Short mmCIF file of C-alpha atoms and ligand atoms in Angstrom, two decimals:
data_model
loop_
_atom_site.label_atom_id
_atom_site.label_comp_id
_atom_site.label_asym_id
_atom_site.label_seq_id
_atom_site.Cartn_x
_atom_site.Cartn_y
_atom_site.Cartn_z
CA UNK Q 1 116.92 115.18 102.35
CA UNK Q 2 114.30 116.58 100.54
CA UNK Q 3 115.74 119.33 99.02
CA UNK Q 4 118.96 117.10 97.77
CA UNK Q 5 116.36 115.10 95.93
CA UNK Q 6 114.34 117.56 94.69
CA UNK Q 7 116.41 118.61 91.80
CA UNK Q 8 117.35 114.93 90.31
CA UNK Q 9 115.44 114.09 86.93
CA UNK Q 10 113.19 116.97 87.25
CA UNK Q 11 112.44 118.44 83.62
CA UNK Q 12 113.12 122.21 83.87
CA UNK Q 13 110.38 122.17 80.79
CA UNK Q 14 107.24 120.63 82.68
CA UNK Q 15 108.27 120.49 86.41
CA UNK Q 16 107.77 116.49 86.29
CA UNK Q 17 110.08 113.86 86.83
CA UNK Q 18 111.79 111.77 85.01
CA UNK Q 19 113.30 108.99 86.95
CA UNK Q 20 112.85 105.97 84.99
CA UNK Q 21 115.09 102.67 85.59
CA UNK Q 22 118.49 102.58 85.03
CA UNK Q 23 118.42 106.19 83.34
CA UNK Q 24 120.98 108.73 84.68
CA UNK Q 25 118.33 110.41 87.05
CA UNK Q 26 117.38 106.91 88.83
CA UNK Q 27 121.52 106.57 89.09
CA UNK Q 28 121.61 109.62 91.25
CA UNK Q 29 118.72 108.87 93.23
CA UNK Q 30 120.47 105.42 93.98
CA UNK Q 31 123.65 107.37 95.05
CA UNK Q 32 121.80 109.51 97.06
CA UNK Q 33 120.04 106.38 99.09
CA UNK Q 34 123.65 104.75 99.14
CA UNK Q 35 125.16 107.83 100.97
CA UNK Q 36 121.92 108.21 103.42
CA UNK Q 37 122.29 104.85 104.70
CA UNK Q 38 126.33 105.32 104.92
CA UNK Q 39 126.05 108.67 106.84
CA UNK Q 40 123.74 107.08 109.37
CA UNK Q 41 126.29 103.80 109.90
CA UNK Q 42 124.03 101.44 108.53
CA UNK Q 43 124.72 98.06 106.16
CA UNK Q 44 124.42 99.11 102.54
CA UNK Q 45 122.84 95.99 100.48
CA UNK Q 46 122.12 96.21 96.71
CA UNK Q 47 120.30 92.86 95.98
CA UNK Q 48 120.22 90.77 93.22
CA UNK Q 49 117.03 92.55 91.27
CA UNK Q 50 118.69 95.94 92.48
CA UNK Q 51 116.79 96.70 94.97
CA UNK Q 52 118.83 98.99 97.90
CA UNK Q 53 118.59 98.25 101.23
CA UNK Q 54 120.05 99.77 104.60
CA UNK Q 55 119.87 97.49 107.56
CA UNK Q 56 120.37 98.81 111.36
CA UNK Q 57 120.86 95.15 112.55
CA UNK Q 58 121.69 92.22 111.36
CA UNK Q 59 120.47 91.92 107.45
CA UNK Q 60 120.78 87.74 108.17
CA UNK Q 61 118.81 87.34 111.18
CA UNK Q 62 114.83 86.70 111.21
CA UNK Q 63 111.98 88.82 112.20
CA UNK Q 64 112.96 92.05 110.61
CA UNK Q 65 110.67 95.13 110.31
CA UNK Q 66 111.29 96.98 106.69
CA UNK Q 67 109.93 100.32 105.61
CA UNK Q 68 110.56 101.96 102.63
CA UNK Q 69 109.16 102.83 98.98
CA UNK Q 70 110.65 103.78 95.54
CA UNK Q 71 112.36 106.70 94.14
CA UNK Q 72 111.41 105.96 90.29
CA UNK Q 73 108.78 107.91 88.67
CA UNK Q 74 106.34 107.90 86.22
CA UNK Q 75 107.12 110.45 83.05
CA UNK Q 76 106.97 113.93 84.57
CA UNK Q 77 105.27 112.30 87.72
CA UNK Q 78 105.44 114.54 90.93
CA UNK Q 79 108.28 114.80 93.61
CA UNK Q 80 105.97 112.42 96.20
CA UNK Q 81 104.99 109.78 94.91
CA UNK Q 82 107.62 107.06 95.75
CA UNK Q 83 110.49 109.62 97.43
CA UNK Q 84 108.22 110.66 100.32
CA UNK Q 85 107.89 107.09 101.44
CA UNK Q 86 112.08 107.10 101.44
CA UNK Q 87 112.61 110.37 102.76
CA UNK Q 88 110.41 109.49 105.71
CA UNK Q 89 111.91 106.42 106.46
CA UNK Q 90 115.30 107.65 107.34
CA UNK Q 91 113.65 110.58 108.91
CA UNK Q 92 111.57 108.00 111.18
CA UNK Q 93 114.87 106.02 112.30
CA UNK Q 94 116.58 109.61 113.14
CA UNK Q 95 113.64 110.23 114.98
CA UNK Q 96 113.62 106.91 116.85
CA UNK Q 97 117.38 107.42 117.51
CA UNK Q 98 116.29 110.59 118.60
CA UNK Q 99 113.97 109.22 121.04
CA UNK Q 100 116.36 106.29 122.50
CA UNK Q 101 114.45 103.41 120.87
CA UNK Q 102 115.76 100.00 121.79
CA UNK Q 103 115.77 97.98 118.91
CA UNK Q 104 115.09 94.12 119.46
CA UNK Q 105 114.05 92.98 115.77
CA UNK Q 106 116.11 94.40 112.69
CA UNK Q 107 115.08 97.58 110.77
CA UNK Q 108 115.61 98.09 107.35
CA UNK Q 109 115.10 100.96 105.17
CA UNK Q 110 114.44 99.55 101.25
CA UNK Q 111 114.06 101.94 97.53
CA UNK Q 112 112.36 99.45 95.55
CA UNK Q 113 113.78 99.64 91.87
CA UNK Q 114 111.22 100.13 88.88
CA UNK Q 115 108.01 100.60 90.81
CA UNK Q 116 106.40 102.87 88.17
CA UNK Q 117 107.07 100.66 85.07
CA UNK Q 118 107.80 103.66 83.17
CA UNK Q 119 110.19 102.50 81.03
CA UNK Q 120 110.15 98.72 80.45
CA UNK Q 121 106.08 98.59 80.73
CA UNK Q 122 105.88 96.57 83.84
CA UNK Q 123 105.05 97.58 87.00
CA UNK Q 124 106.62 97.33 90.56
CA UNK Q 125 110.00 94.90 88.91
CA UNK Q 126 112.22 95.04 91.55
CA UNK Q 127 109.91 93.60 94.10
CA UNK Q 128 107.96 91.43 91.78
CA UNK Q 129 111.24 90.15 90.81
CA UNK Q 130 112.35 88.56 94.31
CA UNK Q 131 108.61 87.84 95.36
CA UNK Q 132 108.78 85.83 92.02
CA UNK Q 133 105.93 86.89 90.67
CA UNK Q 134 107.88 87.79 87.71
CA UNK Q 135 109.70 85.38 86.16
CA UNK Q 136 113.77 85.90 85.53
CA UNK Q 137 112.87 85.14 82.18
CA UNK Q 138 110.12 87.10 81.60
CA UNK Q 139 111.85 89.34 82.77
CA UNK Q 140 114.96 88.95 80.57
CA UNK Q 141 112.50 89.35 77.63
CA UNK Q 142 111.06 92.87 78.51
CA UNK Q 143 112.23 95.89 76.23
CA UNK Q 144 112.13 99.74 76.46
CA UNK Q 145 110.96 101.85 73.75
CA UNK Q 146 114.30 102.14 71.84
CA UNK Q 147 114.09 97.76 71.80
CA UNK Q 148 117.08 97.23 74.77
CA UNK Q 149 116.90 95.17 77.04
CA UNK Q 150 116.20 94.97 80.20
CA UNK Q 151 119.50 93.05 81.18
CA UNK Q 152 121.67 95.03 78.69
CA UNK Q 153 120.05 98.27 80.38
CA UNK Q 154 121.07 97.42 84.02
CA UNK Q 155 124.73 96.30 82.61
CA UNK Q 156 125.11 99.71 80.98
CA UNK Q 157 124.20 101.01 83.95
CA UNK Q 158 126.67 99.34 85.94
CA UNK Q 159 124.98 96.66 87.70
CA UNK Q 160 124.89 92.63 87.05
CA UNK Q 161 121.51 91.35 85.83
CA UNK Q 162 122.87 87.49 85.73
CA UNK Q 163 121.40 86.75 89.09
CA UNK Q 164 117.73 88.40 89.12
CA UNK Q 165 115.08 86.38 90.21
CA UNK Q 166 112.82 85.52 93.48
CA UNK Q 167 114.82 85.90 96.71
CA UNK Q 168 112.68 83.73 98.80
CA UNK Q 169 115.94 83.60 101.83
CA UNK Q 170 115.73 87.63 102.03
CA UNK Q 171 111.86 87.57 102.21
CA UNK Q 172 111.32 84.80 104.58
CA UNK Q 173 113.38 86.76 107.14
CA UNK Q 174 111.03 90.05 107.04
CA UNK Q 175 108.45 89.98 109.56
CA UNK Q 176 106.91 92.97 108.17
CA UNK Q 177 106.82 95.62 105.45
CA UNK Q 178 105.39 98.79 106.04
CA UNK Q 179 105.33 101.46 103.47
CA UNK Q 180 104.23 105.17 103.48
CA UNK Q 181 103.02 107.13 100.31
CA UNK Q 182 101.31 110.06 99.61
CA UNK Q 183 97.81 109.63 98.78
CA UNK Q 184 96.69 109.63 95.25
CA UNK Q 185 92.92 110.57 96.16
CA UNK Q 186 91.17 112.61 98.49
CA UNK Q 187 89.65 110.18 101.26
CA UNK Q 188 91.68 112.55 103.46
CA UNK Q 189 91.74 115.57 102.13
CA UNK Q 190 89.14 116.62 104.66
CA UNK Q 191 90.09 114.63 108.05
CA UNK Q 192 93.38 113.42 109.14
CA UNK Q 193 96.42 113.59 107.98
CA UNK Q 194 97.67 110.04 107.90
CA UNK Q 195 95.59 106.90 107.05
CA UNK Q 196 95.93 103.16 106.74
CA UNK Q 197 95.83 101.30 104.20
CA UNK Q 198 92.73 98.56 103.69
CA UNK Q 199 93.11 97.25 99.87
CA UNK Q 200 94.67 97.83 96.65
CA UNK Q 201 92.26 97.14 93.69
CA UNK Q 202 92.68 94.50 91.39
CA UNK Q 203 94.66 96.56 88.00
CA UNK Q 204 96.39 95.91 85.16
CA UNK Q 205 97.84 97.00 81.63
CA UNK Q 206 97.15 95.88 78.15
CA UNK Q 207 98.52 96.32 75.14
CA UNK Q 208 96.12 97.21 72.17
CA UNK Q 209 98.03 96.50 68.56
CA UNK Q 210 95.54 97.66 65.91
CA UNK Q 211 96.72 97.22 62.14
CA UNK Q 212 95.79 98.62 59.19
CA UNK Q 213 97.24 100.17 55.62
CA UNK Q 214 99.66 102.65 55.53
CA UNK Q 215 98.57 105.30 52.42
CA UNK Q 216 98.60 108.37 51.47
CA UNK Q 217 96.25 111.12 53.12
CA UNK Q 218 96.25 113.04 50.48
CA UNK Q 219 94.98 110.61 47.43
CA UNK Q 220 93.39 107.88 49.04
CA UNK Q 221 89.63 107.60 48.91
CA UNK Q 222 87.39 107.63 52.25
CA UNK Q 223 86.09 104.29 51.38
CA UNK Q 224 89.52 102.76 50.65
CA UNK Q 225 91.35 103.08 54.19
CA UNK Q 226 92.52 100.47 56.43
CA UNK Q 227 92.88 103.28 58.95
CA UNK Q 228 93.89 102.03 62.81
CA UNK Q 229 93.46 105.21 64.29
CA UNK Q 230 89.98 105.01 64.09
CA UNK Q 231 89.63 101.94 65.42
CA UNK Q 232 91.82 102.93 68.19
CA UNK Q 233 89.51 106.33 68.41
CA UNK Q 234 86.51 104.14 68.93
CA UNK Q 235 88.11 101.77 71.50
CA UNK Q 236 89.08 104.76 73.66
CA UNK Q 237 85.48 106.31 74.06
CA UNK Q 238 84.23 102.60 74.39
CA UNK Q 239 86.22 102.03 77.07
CA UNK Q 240 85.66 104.84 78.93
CA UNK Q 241 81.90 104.26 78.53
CA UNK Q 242 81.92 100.78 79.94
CA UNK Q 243 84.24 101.29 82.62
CA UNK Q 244 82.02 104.36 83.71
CA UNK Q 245 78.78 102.48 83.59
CA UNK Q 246 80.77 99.07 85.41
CA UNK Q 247 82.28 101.35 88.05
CA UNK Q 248 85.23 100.93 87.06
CA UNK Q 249 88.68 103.05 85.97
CA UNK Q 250 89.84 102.14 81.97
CA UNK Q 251 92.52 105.05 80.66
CA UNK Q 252 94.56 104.98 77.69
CA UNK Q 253 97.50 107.24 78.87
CA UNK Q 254 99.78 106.13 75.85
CA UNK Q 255 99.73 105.76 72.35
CA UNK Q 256 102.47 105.14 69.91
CA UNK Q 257 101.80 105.17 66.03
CA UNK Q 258 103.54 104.06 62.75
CA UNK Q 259 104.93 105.50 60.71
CA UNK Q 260 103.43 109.00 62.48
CA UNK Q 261 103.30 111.61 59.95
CA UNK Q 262 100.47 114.08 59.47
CA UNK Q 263 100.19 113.39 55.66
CA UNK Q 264 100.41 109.22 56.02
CA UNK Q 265 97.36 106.83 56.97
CA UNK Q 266 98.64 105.04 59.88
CA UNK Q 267 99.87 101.29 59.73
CA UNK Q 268 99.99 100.65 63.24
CA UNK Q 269 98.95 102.40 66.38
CA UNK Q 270 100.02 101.02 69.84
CA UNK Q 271 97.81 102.13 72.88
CA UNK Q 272 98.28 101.00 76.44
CA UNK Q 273 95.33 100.37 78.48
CA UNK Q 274 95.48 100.73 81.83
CA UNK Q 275 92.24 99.23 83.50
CA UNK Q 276 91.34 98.93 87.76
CA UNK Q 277 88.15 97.62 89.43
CA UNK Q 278 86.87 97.18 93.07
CA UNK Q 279 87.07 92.92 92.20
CA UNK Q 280 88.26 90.49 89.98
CA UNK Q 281 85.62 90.07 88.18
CA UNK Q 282 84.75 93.08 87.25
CA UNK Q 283 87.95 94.12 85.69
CA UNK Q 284 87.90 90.83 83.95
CA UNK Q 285 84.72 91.22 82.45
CA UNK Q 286 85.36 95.11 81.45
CA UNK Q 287 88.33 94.61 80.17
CA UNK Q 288 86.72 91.38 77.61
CA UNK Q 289 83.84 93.94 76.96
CA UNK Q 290 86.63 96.59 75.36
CA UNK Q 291 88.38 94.15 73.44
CA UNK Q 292 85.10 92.95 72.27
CA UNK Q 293 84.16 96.56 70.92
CA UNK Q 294 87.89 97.08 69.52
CA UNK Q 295 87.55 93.91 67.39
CA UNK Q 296 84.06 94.90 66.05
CA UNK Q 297 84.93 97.85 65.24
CA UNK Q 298 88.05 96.65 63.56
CA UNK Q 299 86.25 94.48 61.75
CA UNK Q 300 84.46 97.66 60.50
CA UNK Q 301 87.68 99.57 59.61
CA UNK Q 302 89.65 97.05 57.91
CA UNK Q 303 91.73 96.96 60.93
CA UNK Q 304 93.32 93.85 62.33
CA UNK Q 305 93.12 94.14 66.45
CA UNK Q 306 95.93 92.04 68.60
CA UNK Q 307 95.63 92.27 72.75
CA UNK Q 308 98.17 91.12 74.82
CA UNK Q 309 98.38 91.58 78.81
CA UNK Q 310 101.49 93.26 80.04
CA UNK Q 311 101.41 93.09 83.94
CA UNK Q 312 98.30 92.38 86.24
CA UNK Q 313 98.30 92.14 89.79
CA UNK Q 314 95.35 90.85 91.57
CA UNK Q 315 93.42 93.06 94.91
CA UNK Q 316 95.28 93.24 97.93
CA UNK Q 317 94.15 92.93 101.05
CA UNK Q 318 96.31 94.16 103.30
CA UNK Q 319 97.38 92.16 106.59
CA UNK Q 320 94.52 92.16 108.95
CA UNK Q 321 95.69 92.52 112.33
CA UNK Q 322 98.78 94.38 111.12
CA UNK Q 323 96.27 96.95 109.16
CA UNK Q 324 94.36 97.13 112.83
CA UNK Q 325 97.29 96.99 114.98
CA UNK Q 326 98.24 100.45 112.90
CA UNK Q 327 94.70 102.11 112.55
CA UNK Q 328 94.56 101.73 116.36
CA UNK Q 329 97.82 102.52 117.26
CA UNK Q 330 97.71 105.79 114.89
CA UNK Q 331 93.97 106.07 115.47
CA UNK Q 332 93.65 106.68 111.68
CA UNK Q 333 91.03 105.87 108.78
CA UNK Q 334 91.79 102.89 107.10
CA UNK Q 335 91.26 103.42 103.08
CA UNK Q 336 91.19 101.46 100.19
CA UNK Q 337 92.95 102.77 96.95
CA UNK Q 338 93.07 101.69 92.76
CA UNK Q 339 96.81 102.75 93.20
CA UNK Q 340 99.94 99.89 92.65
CA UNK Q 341 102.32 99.86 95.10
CA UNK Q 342 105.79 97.56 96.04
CA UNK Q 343 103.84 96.97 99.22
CA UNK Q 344 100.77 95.24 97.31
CA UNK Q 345 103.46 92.76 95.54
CA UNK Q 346 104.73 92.22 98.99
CA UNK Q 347 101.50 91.15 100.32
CA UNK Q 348 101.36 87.77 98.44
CA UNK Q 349 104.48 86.60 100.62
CA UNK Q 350 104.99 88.93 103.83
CA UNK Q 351 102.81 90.91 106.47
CA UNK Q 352 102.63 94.13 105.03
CA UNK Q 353 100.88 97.37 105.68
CA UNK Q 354 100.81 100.81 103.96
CA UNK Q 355 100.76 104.51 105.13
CA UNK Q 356 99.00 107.32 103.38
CA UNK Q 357 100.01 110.99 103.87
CA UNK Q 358 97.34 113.89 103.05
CA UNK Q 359 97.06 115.03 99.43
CA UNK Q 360 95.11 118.45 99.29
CA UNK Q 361 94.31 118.10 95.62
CA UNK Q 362 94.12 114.23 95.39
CA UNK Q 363 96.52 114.79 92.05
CA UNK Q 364 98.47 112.59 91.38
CA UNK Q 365 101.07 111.04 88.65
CA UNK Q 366 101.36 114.75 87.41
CA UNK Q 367 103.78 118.11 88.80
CA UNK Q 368 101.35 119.17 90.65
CA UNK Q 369 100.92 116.58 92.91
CA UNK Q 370 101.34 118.10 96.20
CA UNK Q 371 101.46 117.24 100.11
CA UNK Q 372 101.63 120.13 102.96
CA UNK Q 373 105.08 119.99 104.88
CA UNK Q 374 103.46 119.68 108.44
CA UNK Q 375 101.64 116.81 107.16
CA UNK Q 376 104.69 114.87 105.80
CA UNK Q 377 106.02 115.43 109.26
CA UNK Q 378 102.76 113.88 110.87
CA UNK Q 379 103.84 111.18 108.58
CA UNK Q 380 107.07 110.50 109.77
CA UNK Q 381 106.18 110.83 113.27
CA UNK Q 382 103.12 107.93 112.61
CA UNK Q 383 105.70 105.74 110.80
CA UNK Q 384 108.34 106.21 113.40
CA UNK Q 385 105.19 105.60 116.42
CA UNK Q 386 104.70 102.20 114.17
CA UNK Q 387 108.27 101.11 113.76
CA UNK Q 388 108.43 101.33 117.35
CA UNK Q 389 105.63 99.42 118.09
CA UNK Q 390 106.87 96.49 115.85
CA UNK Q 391 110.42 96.86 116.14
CA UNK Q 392 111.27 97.77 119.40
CA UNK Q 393 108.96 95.15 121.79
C1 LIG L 401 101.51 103.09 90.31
O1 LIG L 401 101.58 104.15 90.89
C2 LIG L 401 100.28 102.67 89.70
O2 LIG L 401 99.27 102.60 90.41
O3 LIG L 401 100.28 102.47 88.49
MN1 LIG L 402 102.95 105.92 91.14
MN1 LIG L 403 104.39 105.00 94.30
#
């Protein structure tokens, strides 16, 4: 499985993938998870945000266990980060097939659709979609960098967007939702090679718009600029600054400017915060201090400053007795992470757990992101151990 995947959407330039929704890479990926589940005789679902699903059981009756992850990416993101937690799914039903396991709840094996937000902005859409934390219509409204839309993306893609929205019937019959992903830090880099999931901070993305004056580089005085790029300069060092001294995470990972020539003053330049914190109020109050500095500074530059919040999700604490069912079971560390994740959407409305696999290195969201082979295999074996322990009582 891995090595059918491997190839799809990676850039023979950087290494990276680039699997974003409803692009020609994320179209193979979906074939590939179409053909898995019809190879191993199990009910192929597409929903109605376009999420996949392949059900051993029956997809209509109550109580069912679901593992599973995404197979997006984020621009020339790494071959784990979403895939593993696929791959070892329906390695983790061959292996309880393997073993004899008597199912008595249904399995299902789910690839979440547009967990990475890459191209539309927002995170995790397919499963905030039918946990309705994200509005149809919100939803209708989000654009990709060329201005289409998200509705007239999945059409040209093939698939019906009339019908998106929460699917409370399909959630209310999952008992649980476990997923496994690599880890994106190094809490295990030096023990075990599977943990548990405790909590997912509290994270979110916002959109800096700071305008000023196009004009000419060449003629126009020091004195006389409007000029948004230093505004947006400033905001990016003050951000980091506060965010270190609240311990707390604030990047700016992308930036898009207008008109963007080397011999034009700026008129507008777009950058994305993206801004995590162990609480609530932390974040909050971090992210208020930034926008506070951007606007000063502004105010300095000539430079008009506009904020507007893109996605936020709120911490996660995982399921309690399922996280301690699992860390016992497993007898594994139970971690917290500032990474977003299907399974942290999930939380709000099911019993749902998460699954971290060794990363040497920690990297992350980059080619080199990296997990050793006999640990992914420790991995399936813990996820299978788990799905038989909830599925199979
Ligand atoms: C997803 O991986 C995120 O944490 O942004
Ligand atoms: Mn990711
Ligand atoms: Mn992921």
């Amino acid at each position: 499985m891995w090595a059918e995947l491997l190839p799809v959407g990676r850039s023979a330039a950087s290494g990276g993938y680039r699997r974003f929704a409803w692009n020609s890479a994320d179209a193979e990926c979906r074939a590939w998870f179409e053909q898995q589940a019809r190879d191993r005789g199990l009910t192929y679902e597409l929903d109605r945000n376009g999420n996949q699903w392949a059900w051993l059981g029956d997809p209509a009756a109550p109580g069912a266990v679901v593992t599973g992850s995404h197979l997006d990416s984020v621009p020339d993101g790494g071959a784990y980060d979403g895939p593993l937690g696929v791959v070892s799914s329906f390695a983790a039903l061959d292996e309880l097939r393997a073993r004899g396991a008597q199912f008595t709840r249904p399995l299902a094996i789910v690839n979440f659709g547009d967990e990475e937000g890459a191209r539309f902005g927002v995170a995790c859409i397919g499963s905030r979609l039918s946990a309705g934390v994200l509005s149809r219509e919100a939803a209708y409204e989000l654009r990709d960098a060329d201005g289409l839309r998200l509705p007239d993306a999945m059409e040209r893609a093939g698939y019906d967007p009339t019908a998106i929205g929460a699917d409370d019937d399909r959630l209310a019959r999952i008992g649980a939702f476990v997923e496994l992903h690599v880890e994106q830090g190094r809490c295990l880099a030096e023990g075990q090679p599977v943990g548990v999931a405790g909590a997912i901070w509290p994270h979110g993305r916002w959109r800096f718009d700071f305008h000023g004056e196009a004009n000419h580089a060449g003629t126009t005085r020091i004195e006389d600029r409007r000029d948004p790029m230093l505004t947006y300069a400033n905001t990016v060092l003050s951000a980091r600054k506060k965010a270190k001294l609240a311990g707390a995470l604030a990047t700016f990972g992308k930036v898009a400017v207008e008109p963007n020539g080397t011999n034009a003053i700026a008129s507008l330049v777009r950058g994305w915060l993206d801004s995590r914190a162990a609480d609530e109020r932390t974040l909050t109050e971090l992210v208020a201090e930034i926008e506070r500095a951007a606007a000063e500074r502004g105010e300095r530059d000539g430079v008009r400053v506009e904020l507007t919040r893109e996605s936020y999700t709120p911490v996660v604490d995982f399921d309690g007795p399922l996280r301690d069912r699992l860390a016992k079971l497993l007898d594994a560390p139970v971690l917290p992470t500032g990474a977003g994740h299907d399974a942290g959407i999930l939380a709000s409305a099911i019993p749902t757990a998460m699954l971290f696999v060794r990363n040497p290195t920690g990297v992350s969201h980059s080619p080199a992101e990296h997990a050793e082979e006999a640990d992914c295999l420790a991995g399936v074996t813990a996820l299978a151990d788990v799905l038989e322990d909830l599925a199979c009582q």
